[in-house]
Structures are given as C-alpha cells and as structure tokens.
GROMACS .gro file of C-alpha atoms in nm:
model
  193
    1UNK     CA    1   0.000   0.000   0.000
    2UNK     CA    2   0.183   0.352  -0.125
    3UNK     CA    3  -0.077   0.547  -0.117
    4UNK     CA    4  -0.375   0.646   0.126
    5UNK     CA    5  -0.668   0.889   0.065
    6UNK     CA    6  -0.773   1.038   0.364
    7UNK     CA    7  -1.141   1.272   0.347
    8UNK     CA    8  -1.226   1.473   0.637
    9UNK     CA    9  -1.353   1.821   0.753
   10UNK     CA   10  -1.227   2.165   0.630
   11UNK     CA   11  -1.325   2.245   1.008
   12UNK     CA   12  -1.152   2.171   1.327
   13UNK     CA   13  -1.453   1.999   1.522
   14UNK     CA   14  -1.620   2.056   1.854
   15UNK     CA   15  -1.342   1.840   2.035
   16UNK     CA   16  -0.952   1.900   2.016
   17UNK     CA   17  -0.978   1.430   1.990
   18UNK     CA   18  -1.068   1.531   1.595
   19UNK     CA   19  -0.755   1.695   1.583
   20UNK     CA   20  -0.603   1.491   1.784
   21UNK     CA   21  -0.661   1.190   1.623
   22UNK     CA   22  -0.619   1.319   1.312
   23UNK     CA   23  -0.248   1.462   1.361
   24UNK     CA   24  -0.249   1.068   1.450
   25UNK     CA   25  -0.308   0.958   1.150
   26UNK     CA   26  -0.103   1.170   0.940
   27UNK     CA   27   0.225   1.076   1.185
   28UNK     CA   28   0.142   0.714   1.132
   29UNK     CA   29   0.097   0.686   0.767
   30UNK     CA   30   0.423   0.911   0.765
   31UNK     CA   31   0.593   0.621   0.966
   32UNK     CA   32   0.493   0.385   0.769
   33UNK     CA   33   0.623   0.497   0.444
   34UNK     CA   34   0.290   0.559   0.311
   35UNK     CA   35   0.174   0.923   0.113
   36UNK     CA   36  -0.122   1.089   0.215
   37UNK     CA   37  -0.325   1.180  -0.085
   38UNK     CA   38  -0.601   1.456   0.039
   39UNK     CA   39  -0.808   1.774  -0.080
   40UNK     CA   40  -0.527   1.962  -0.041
   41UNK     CA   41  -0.645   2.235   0.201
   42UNK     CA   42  -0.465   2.424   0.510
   43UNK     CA   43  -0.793   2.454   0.743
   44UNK     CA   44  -0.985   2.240   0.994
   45UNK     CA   45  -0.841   1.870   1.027
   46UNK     CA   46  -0.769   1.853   0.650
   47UNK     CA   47  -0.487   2.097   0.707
   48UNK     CA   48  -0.364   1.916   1.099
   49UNK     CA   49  -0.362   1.549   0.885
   50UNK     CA   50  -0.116   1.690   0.624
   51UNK     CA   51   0.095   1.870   0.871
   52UNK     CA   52   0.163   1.621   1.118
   53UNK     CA   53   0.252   1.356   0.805
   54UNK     CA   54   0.474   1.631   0.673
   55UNK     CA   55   0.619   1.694   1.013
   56UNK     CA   56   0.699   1.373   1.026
   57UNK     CA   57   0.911   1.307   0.703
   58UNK     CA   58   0.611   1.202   0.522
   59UNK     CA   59   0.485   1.290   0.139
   60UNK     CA   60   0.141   1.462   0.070
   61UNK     CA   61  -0.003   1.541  -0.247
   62UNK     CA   62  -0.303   1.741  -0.226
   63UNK     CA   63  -0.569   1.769  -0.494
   64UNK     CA   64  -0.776   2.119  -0.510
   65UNK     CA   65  -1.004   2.228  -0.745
   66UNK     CA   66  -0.952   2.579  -0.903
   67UNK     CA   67  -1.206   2.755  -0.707
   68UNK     CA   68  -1.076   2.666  -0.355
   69UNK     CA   69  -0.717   2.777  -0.455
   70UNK     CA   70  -0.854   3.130  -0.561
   71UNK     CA   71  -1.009   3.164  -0.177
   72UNK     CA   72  -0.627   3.088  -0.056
   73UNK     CA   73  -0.733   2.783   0.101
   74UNK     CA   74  -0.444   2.568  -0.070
   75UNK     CA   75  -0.179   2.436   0.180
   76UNK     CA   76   0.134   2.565   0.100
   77UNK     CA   77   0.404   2.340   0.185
   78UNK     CA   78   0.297   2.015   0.012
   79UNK     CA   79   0.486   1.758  -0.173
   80UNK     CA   80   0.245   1.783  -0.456
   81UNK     CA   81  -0.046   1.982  -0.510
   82UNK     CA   82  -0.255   1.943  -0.815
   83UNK     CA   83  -0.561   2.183  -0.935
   84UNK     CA   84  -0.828   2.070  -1.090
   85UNK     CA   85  -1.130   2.242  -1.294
   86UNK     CA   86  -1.420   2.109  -1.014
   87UNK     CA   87  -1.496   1.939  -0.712
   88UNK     CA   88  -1.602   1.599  -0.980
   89UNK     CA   89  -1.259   1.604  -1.103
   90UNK     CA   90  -1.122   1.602  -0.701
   91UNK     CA   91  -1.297   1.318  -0.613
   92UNK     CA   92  -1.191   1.140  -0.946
   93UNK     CA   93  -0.846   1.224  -0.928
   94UNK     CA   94  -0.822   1.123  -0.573
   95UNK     CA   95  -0.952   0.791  -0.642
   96UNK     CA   96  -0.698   0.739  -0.915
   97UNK     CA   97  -0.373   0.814  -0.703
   98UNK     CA   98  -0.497   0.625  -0.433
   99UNK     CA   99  -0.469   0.260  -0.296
  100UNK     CA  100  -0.726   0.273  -0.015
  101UNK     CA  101  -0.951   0.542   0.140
  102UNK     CA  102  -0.993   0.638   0.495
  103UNK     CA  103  -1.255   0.870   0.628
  104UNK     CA  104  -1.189   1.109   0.944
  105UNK     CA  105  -1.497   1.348   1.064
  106UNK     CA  106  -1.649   1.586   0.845
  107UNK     CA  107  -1.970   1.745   0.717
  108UNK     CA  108  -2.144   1.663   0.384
  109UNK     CA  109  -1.855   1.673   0.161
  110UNK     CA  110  -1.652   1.437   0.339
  111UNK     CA  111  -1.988   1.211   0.381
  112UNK     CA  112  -2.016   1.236  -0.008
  113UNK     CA  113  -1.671   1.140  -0.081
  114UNK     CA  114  -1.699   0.873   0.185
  115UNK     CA  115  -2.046   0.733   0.032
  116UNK     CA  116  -1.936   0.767  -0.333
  117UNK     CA  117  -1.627   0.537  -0.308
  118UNK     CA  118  -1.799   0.320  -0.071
  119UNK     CA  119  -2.102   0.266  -0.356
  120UNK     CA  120  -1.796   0.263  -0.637
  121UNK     CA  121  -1.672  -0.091  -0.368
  122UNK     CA  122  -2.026  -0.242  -0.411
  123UNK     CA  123  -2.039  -0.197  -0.787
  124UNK     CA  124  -1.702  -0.314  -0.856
  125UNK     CA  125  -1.528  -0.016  -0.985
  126UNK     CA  126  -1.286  -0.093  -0.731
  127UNK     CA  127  -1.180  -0.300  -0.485
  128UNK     CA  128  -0.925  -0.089  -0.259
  129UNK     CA  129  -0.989  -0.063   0.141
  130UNK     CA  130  -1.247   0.172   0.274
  131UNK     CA  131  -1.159   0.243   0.688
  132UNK     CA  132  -1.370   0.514   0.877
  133UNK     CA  133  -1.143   0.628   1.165
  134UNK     CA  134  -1.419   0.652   1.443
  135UNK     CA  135  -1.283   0.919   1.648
  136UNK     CA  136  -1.430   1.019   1.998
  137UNK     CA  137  -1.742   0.817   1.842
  138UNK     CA  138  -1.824   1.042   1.599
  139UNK     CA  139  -1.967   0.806   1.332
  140UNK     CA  140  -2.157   0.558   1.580
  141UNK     CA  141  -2.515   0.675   1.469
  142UNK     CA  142  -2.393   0.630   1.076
  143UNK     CA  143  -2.298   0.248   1.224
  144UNK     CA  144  -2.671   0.219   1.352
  145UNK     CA  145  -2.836   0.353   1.102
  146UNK     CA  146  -2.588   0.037   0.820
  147UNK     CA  147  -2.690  -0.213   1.078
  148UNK     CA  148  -3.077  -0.052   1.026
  149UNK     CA  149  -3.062  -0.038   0.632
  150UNK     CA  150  -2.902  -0.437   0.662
  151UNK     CA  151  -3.229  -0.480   0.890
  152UNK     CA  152  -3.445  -0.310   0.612
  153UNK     CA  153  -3.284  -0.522   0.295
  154UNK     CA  154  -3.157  -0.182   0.201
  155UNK     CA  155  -2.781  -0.331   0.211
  156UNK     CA  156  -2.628  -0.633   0.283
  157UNK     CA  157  -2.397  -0.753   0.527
  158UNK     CA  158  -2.124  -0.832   0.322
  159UNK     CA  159  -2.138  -0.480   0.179
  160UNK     CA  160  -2.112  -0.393   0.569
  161UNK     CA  161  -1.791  -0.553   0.623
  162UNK     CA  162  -1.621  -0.323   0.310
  163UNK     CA  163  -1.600  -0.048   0.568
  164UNK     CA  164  -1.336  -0.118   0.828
  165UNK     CA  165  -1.401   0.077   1.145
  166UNK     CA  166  -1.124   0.136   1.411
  167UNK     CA  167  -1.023   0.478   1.656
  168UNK     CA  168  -0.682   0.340   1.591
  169UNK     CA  169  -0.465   0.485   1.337
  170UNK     CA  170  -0.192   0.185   1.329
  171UNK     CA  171  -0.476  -0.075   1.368
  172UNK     CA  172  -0.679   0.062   1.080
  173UNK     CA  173  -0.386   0.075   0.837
  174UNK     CA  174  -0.336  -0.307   0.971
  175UNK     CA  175  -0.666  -0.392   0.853
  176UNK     CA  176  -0.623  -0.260   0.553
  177UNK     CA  177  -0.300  -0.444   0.443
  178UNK     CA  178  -0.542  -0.768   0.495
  179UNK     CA  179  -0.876  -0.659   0.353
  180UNK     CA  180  -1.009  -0.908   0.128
  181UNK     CA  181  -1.313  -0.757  -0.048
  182UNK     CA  182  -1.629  -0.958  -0.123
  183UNK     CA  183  -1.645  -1.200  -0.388
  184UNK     CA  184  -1.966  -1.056  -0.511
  185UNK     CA  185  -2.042  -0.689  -0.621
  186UNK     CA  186  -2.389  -0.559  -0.631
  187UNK     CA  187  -2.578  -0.719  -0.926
  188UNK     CA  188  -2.366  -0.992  -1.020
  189UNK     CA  189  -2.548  -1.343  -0.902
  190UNK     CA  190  -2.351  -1.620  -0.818
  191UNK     CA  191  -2.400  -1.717  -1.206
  192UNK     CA  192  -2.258  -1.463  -1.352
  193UNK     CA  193  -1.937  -1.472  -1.237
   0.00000   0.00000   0.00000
C-alpha cells in the first residue's frame, strides 16, 4: 500500500480528539512509508492530517479544485499539489492516485466522498480498502443507522464488512493491508461470475 486517501472536515470539530486523532493519522501513515493523498487544504483537520505527516518526514499530495485555490485555502508546503477544474474532477483524481480510502470526521462533503467510493466498492469499480477512523465516536449513529438499512434489505452484510471501522490509526492501516473484499459486487449473481 503507497498510497492512502484520507477525506475529512475543512473544520476543526467541537473536540480538540478530531484533531487529535487526526495529527495521529497523518504521523502514522508518515511512519509507515505511506503518502497521504487529500483535498489539499490548510484549514480544519484537513490541514492538521497533512501537517503532522509532513512533520513527520512524510509525502502529501493534495488535490484542489480551481475555485478553492482562488479563496487561498491551498496548503502551502505540500509535496504535490494538483488543481483541478471542479470538485467531480477532485474526487476522481483522488480515487486514481490512491490505494485505499480512509474517512476522518467531516460534514457533507466528506460524507459524499466517503459514500461515493464506498457505492464505487459495491459496484465493482474498485476494490481498494475503505476504513472510517471513528474518532471520539463520531460516526456511531452512521454504524446504527448500516446495521438498520441491513435490517431493512436496504444493504447487505457483506457490503457492511467493506467499511473497516477502528479509533486506531496503526490498527486501521493493519486492517487494511489484509482486507479481502467480497467475492460478489452488487448485481452480479452467483452465475454470472
């Protein structure tokens, strides 16, 4: 694994543990020879998870689109920053670079990065780890509510399993280096395959 995509919140959080954990993150991916791929920015916990890689020796390559670098919001001292033309082409280019995906807390953007790679795992498009670093609990009620769409026949279990949870920066990128994705991607039958 070279490469890790990391999504998260262009705001710092109501608790200094988002911060926290995700300074964590950055350090251990750093550590473990591994670049950070992200959205680039120098605000909220996007800009504390590519400092505290960079402080620690590690690579970053941001990817911003156009728009966000003309508000200033670009992080200066990356390894790599690349612009793109919209927030489509971010998400696309991120993907691309990247060998697995890990999701820190956010707001809607970082939920519709999160869900949009997570639905790309259940049709197939790809087949690279998705971890959602749970810090101070913050994603418990998005937990529920896949155990509640599972109850409903709205997903199934082995869909479930795609997203590997952990509070654990070095145990997360352990699970990833032995994630074995489902056989089966969402509708393909047993037949087909």
């Amino acid at each position: 694994m070279k490469r890790i995509c990391v999504f998260c919140g262009s705001s710092p959080g109501a608790s200094d543990l988002y911060s926290e954990d995700a300074a964590k993150l950055g350090a251990q991916l750093a550590k473990e020879g591994i670049t950070l791929v992200y959205g680039g920015s120098k605000v909220g916990i996007m800009g504390v998870v590519a400092n505290a890689a960079l402080q620690a020796g590690g690579e970053v390559i941001g990817v911003i689109p156009k728009m966000l670098m003309e508000r200033e919001l670009a992080h200066p001292g990356l390894s790599e920053l690349i612009i793109v033309h919209s927030m489509h082409e971010r998400k696309a280019k991120m993907e691309e670079l990247s060998d697995g995906f890990v999701v820190l807390p956010g707001g809607p953007g970082t939920m519709e990065e999160f869900f949009e790679v997570y639905t790309w795992a259940q049709l197939g498009e790809h087949r690279k780890p998705i971890g959602m670093m749970n810090s101070n609990h913050y994603y418990d009620k998005l937990l529920a509510f896949f155990d509640h769409m599972i109850q409903e026949q709205f997903l199934k279990p082995e869909y479930r399993s795609m997203v590997i949870v952990d509070s654990d920066p070095e145990q997360l990128i352990q699970k990833f280096r032995s994630y074995e994705p489902p056989l089966l991607t969402k509708w393909i039958t047993p037949q087909q395959t």
